[in-house]
Coordinates of N, CA and C in Angstrom, one line a residue:
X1 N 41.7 -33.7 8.7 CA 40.7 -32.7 8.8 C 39.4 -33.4 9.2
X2 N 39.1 -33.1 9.9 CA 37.4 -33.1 10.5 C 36.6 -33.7 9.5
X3 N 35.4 -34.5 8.9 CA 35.0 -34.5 8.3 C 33.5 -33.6 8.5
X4 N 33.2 -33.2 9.6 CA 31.8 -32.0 9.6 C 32.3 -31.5 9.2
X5 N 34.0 -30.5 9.5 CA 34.2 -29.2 9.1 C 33.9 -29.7 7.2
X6 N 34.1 -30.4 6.6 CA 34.1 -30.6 5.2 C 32.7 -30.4 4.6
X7 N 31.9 -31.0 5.4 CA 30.3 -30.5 5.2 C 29.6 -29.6 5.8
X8 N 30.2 -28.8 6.6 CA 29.5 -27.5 7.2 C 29.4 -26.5 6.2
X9 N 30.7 -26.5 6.0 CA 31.3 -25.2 5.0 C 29.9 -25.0 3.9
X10 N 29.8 -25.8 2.7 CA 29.2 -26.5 1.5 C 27.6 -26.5 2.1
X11 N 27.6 -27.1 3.6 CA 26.1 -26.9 3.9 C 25.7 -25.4 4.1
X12 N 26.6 -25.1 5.0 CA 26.6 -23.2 5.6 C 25.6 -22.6 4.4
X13 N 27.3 -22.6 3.4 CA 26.7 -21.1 2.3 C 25.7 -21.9 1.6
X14 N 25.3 -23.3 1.4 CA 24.2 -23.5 0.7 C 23.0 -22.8 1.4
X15 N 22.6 -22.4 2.5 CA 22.0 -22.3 3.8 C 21.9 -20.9 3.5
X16 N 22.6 -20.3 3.7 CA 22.9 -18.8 3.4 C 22.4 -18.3 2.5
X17 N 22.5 -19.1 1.1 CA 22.7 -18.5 -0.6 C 20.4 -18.7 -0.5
X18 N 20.5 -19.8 0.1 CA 18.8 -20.0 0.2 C 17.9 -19.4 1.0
X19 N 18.2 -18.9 1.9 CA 17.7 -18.1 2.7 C 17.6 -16.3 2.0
X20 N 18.6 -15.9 1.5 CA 18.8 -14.7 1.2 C 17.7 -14.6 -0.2
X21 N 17.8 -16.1 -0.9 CA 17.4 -15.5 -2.2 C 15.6 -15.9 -1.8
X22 N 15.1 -17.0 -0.5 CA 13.6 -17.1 -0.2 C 13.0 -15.6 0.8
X23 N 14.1 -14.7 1.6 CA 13.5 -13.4 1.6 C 12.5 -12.4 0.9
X24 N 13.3 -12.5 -0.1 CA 12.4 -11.3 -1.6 C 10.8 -11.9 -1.2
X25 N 10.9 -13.1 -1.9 CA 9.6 -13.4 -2.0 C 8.7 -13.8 -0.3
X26 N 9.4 -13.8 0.4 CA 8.4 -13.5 1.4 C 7.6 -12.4 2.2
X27 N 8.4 -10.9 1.5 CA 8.3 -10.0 1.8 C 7.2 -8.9 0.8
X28 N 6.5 -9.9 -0.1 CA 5.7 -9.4 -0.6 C 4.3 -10.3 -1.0
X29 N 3.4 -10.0 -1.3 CA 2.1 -10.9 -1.5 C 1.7 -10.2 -3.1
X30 N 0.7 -11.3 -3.7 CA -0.2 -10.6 -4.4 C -0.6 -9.3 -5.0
X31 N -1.2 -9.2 -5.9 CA -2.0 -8.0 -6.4 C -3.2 -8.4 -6.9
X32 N -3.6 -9.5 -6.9 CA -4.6 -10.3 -7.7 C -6.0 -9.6 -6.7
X33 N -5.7 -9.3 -5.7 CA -7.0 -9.0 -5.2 C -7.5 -7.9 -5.6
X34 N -6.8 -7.2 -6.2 CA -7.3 -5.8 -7.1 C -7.7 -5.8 -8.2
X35 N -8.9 -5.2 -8.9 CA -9.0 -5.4 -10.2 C -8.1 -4.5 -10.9
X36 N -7.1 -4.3 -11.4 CA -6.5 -3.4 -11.7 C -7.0 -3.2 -13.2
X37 N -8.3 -3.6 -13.9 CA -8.7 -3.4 -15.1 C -9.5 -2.0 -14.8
X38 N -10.1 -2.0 -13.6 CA -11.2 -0.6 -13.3 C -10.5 0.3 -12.6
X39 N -10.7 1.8 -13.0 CA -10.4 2.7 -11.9 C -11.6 3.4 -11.4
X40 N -11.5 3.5 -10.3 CA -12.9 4.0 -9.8 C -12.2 5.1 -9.1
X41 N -13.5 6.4 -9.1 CA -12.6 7.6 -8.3 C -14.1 7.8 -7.4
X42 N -14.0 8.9 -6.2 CA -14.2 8.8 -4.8 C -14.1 10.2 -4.4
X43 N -14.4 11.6 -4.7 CA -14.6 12.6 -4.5 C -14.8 13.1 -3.5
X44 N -14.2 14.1 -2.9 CA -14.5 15.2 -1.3 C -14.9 14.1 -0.5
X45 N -14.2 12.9 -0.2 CA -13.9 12.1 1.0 C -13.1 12.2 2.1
X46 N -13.6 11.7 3.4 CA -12.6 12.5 4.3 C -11.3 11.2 4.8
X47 N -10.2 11.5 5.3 CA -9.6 11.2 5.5 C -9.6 10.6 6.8
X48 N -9.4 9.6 7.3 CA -9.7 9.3 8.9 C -8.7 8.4 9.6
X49 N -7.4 8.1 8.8 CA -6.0 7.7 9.4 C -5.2 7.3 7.9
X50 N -4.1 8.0 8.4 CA -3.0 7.8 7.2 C -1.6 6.9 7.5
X51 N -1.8 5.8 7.3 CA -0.5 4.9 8.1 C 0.6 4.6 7.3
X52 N 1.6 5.4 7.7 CA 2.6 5.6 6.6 C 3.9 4.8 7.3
X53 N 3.6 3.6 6.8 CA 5.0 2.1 7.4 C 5.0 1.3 6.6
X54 N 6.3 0.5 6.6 CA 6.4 -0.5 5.4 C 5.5 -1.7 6.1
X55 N 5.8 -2.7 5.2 CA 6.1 -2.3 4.2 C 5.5 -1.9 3.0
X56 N 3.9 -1.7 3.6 CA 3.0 -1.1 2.5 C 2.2 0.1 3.6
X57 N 2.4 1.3 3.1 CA 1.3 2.1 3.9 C 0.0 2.1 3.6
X58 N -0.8 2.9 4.5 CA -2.0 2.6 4.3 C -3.4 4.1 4.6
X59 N -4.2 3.9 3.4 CA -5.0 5.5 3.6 C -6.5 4.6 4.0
X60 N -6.5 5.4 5.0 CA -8.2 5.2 5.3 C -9.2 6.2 5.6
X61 N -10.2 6.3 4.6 CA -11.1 7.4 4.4 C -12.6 6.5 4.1
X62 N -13.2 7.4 5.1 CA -14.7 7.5 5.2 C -15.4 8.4 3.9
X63 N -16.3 7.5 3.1 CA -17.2 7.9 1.9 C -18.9 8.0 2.3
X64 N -19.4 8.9 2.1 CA -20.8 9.6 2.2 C -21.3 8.4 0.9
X65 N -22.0 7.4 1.4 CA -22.3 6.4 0.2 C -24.3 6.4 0.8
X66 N -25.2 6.9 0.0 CA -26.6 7.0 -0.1 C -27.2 7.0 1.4
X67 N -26.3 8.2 2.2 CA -26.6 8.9 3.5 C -25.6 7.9 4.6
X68 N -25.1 6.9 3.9 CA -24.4 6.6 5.0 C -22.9 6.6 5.2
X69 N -22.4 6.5 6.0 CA -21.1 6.3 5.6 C -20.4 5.1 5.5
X70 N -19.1 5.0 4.6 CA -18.4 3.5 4.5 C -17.1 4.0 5.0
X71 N -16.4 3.4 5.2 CA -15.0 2.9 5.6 C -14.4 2.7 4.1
X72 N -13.2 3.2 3.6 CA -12.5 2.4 2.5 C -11.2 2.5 3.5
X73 N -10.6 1.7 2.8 CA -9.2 1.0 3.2 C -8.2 0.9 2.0
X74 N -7.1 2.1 1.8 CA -6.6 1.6 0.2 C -5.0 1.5 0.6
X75 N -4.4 0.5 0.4 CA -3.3 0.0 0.5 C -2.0 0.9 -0.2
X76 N -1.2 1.3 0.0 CA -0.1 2.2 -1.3 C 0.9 1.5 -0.9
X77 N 2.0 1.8 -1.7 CA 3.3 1.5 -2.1 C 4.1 1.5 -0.8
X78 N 5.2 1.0 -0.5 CA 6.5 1.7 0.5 C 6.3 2.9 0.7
X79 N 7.3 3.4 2.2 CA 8.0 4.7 2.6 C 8.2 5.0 1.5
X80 N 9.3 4.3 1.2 CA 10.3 4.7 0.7 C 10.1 5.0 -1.6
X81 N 9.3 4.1 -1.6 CA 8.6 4.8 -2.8 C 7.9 6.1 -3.2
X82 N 6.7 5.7 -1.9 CA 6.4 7.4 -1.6 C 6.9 8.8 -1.5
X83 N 7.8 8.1 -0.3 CA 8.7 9.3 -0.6 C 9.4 10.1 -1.9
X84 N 9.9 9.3 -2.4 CA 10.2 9.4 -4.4 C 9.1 10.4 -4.6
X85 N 7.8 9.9 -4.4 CA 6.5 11.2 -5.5 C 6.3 11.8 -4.7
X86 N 7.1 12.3 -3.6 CA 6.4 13.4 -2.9 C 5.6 13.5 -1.4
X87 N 5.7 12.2 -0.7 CA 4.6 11.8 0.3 C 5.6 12.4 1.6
X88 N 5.3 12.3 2.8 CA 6.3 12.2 4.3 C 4.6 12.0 4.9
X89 N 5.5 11.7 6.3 CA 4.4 11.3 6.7 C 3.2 12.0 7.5
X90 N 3.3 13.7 7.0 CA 2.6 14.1 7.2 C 1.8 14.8 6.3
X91 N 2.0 14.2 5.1 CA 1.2 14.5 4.3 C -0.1 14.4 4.3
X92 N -1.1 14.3 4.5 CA -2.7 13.6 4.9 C -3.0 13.5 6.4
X93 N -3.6 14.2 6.9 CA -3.6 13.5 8.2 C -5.4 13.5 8.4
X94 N -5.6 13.0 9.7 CA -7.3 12.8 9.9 C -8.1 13.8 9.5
X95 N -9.1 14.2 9.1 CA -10.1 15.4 8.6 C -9.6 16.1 7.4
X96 N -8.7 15.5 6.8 CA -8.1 15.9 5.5 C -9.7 15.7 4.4
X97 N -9.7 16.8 3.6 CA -11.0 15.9 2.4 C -9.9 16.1 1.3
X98 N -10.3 14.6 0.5 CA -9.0 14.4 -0.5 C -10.2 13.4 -1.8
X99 N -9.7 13.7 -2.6 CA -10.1 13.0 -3.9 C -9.2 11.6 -4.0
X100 N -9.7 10.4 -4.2 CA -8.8 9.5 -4.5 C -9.5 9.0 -6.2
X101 N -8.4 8.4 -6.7 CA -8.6 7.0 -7.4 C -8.0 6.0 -7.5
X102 N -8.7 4.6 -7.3 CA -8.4 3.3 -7.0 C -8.8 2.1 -7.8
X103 N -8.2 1.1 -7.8 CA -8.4 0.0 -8.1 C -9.1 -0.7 -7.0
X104 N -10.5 -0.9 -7.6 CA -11.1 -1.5 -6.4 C -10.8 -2.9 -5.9
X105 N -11.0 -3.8 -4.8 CA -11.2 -4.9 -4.5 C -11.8 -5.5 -5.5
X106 N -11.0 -6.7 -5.9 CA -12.5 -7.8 -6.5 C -13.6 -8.2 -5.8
X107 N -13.5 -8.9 -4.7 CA -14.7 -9.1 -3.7 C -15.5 -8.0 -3.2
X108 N -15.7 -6.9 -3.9 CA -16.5 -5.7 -3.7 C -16.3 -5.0 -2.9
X109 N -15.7 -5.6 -1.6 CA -15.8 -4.6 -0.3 C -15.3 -3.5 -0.7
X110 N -15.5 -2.0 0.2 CA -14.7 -1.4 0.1 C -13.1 -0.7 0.6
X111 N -12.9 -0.3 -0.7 CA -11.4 -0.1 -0.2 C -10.5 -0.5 -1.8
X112 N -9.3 -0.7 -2.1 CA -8.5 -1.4 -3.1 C -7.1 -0.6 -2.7
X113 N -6.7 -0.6 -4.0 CA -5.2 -0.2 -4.0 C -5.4 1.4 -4.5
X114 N -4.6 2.4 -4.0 CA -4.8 3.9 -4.2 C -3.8 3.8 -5.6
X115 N -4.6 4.5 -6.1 CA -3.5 5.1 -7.7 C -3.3 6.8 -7.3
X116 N -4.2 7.7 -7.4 CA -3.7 8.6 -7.2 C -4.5 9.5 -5.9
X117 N -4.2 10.4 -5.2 CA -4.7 11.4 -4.2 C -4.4 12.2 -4.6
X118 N -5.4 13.1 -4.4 CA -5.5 14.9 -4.8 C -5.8 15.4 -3.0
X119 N -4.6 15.9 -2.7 CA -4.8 15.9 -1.4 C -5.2 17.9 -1.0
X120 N -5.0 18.5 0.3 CA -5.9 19.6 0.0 C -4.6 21.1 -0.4
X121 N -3.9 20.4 0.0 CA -3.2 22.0 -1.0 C -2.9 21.9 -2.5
X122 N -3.7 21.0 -2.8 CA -4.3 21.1 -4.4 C -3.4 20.4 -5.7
X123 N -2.5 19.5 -4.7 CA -1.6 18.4 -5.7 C -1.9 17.2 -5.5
X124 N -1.3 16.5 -6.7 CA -2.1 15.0 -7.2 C -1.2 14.2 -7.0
X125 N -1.1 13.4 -5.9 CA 0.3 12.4 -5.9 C 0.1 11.2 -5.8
X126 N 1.0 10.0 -6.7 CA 0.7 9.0 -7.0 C 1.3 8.0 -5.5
X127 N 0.4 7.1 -5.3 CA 0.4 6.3 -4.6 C 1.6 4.7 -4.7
X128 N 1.2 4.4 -6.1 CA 2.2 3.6 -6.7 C 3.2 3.8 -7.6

């Protein structure tokens, strides 16, 4: 017998078995950038794109902040989580005014991770 074929095999699925199990973790990052100790909420905000794709979607709404406006940016869960509480992807769309609450960014900016939306036919659905 060959001696590669003897070490291919043993190298292959070692190859294989490590690859499959370094996936998971590269398909996800952090939470640390949120303070997830504060929830801050964000009233009659408008909605101004709702990007609903893995593998994290994403709500972006304009805030009336001391006459001006800001940009927030709040990150949510999967499709496919979403969809679980209730989301498709046309749930929200641009000129939507929706209530959020979030875990803000540590570094201040605005934006964080959404916990919940009160969107306008008058239900509360969870983000994560």
């Amino acid at each position: 017998m060959n001696i590669s074929r003897k070490i291919a095999g043993p190298i292959g699925g070692f190859c294989l078995l490590a690859s499959a199990l370094a996936a998971p973790a590269l398909a996800h990052h952090s939470f640390a950038m949120f303070d997830q100790t504060q929830i801050t909420k964000k009233a009659n905000v408008t909605v101004s794109e709702f990007r609903y794709t893995n593998p994290h979607s994403f709500v972006v709404v304009n805030v009336r902040e001391n006459g001006k406006v800001k940009r927030y940016v709040f990150e949510c869960n999967s499709i496919n989580m979403m969809g679980r509480a209730g989301w498709k992807f046309n749930t929200i769309k641009a000129g939507d005014k929706v209530d959020v609450t979030f875990y803000p960014l540590r570094n201040g900016k605005p934006g964080g991770m959404l916990k919940t939306i009160k969107i306008p036919d008058g239900r509360t659905l969870n983000a994560w």
